[in-house]
């Protein structure tokens, strides 16, 4: 059986080449061909010895992902749907901006976390992606975009692990993919421009800090445990006090001196001034005290099964202004690619629901009680 070379970071590729009787510098040459040049045909890797190319042809392959579809939004956003076998598919989104090109990458086929506001979670969970499947999304997108613009210059400057799935529930496959993205012989993405987003898997936040510290984004979405339990079910296992303690620890290793907190704005659910005050209380006097935080407010992208509505623009602005007045850096995410269902929270793909999450977690729309101003973060 041929080994997929996209499953390796450079250290892994060095080990694979050693098993073929080759020195480490050959692995570095091979790594450059794969990732800097996007070449999958060993016969075209002209500075590799003919004997090595023959060994690779007999033992190895470069197996990317087959695109089922590609759609481009009016704003230039591109969404790919990739086949990952057994009736499952994942989605990857490229977001062009004046000063950067950002790729949103998936880590799982589906997601088991089941956040109320995320359409992917409503599709259920099928399986973790392999390192090669994670990395192949960047491999395909980067070299497609270079070919389209007719230039060898790098197009993708930022990668965010914010696509389908909870990245930290696939830590073993995630870390080699991150290392390949960071490697100067591969894509050379800066640690500050490579972001892992998590819904709050506390033990794996600590593992990521040790294994491959990159920028961290935390899906917060609520200022209290009572409300977050309803929006992000994982909070019942890792409540806010534990999550924010892990964020404090992560900053000892992080390439940035702040944590980004993502906050999906839901009409009448978490978007009032009472919620803003409770959030400020959490960050000034609660478990978030002393934590350097940046808030990214995300307009909700509605889908029928959620039973939720997008906050009004005025509610979002009031919420943002209240945080800013208290000294917090606060941004409102632009909605990009919503005409092709590529905006935040819309990635679903054709995911086979093997775990029956929708029935097991009672997905029917349930009204969420609005938390009052007197509610305070629950202490543990």
Coordinates of N, CA and C in Angstrom, one line a residue, residues 110-124 162-166 199 219 221 231-233 264 266 300-303 305-308 343-348 363:
X110 N -18.1 16.7 9.6 CA -19.1 17.0 10.6 C -18.5 17.5 11.9
X111 N -19.3 17.5 12.9 CA -18.8 18.0 14.2 C -19.7 17.4 15.3
X112 N -19.1 16.9 16.4 CA -19.9 16.3 17.5 C -20.2 17.3 18.6
X113 N -19.7 18.5 18.5 CA -19.9 19.5 19.6 C -21.3 20.0 19.7
X114 N -21.9 20.2 18.5 CA -23.4 20.5 18.5 C -23.8 21.9 19.0
X115 N -23.0 22.9 18.7 CA -23.4 24.3 19.1 C -24.7 24.7 18.4
X116 N -25.6 25.3 19.1 CA -26.9 25.6 18.6 C -26.9 26.5 17.4
X117 N -26.0 27.3 17.2 CA -26.0 28.3 16.1 C -25.2 27.9 14.9
X118 N -24.7 26.6 14.9 CA -23.8 26.2 13.8 C -24.4 25.1 13.0
X119 N -24.6 25.3 11.7 CA -25.3 24.3 10.8 C -24.5 23.0 10.7
X120 N -23.1 23.1 10.8 CA -22.3 21.9 10.7 C -22.7 20.9 11.8
X121 N -22.8 21.5 13.1 CA -23.1 20.6 14.2 C -24.5 19.9 14.0
X122 N -25.4 20.6 13.3 CA -26.7 20.0 13.1 C -26.7 18.8 12.1
X123 N -25.6 18.7 11.4 CA -25.4 17.6 10.4 C -24.9 16.3 11.1
X124 N -24.4 16.4 12.3 CA -23.8 15.3 13.0 C -22.4 15.1 12.7
X162 N -11.1 27.0 11.3 CA -12.4 27.4 11.7 C -13.5 26.8 10.8
X163 N -13.1 25.8 10.0 CA -14.1 25.1 9.1 C -14.8 24.1 9.9
X164 N -15.2 23.0 9.2 CA -16.0 22.0 9.9 C -15.2 21.3 10.9
X165 N -15.9 21.0 12.1 CA -15.2 20.2 13.1 C -14.6 21.0 14.2
X166 N -14.3 20.3 15.3 CA -13.6 20.9 16.5 C -12.1 20.4 16.4
X199 N -14.0 25.3 20.7 CA -15.2 25.6 21.5 C -14.9 25.4 23.0
X219 N -14.4 30.0 21.0 CA -15.8 30.2 20.7 C -16.5 30.4 22.0
X221 N -19.3 33.0 23.0 CA -20.7 33.2 22.7 C -21.7 33.4 23.9
X231 N -25.9 27.1 24.6 CA -25.4 27.4 23.3 C -24.3 26.5 22.8
X232 N -23.4 26.1 23.8 CA -22.2 25.3 23.5 C -22.2 24.2 24.5
X233 N -22.8 23.0 24.2 CA -22.9 21.9 25.1 C -21.7 21.5 25.8
X264 N -20.9 34.9 18.7 CA -22.0 34.9 17.6 C -23.2 35.6 18.2
X266 N -26.8 36.7 18.6 CA -28.1 36.0 18.5 C -29.2 36.9 19.1
X300 N -24.8 36.3 13.2 CA -25.3 35.0 13.0 C -25.8 34.8 11.6
X301 N -25.4 33.6 11.0 CA -25.9 33.3 9.6 C -27.1 32.3 9.8
X302 N -28.3 32.7 9.6 CA -29.4 31.8 10.0 C -29.5 30.6 9.1
X303 N -30.0 29.5 9.7 CA -30.4 28.3 8.9 C -31.7 27.8 9.6
X305 N -33.0 25.0 10.9 CA -33.1 24.1 12.1 C -32.7 24.8 13.4
X306 N -32.1 26.0 13.3 CA -31.6 26.6 14.5 C -32.6 27.2 15.5
X307 N -33.7 27.7 14.9 CA -34.7 28.4 15.7 C -34.2 29.7 16.2
X308 N -33.1 30.3 15.6 CA -32.5 31.5 16.1 C -32.5 32.6 15.0
X343 N -20.3 31.5 4.7 CA -20.0 32.3 5.8 C -19.9 31.5 7.1
X344 N -19.5 32.2 8.2 CA -19.3 31.6 9.4 C -20.5 30.9 9.9
X345 N -20.3 29.6 10.3 CA -21.4 28.8 10.8 C -22.2 28.1 9.8
X346 N -22.0 28.3 8.5 CA -22.8 27.8 7.4 C -22.2 26.5 6.8
X347 N -21.0 26.1 7.1 CA -20.4 25.0 6.5 C -21.0 23.7 7.0
X348 N -21.6 22.9 6.1 CA -22.2 21.7 6.4 C -21.8 20.5 5.5
X363 N -32.4 18.0 18.7 CA -32.1 19.2 18.0 C -33.3 20.1 17.7

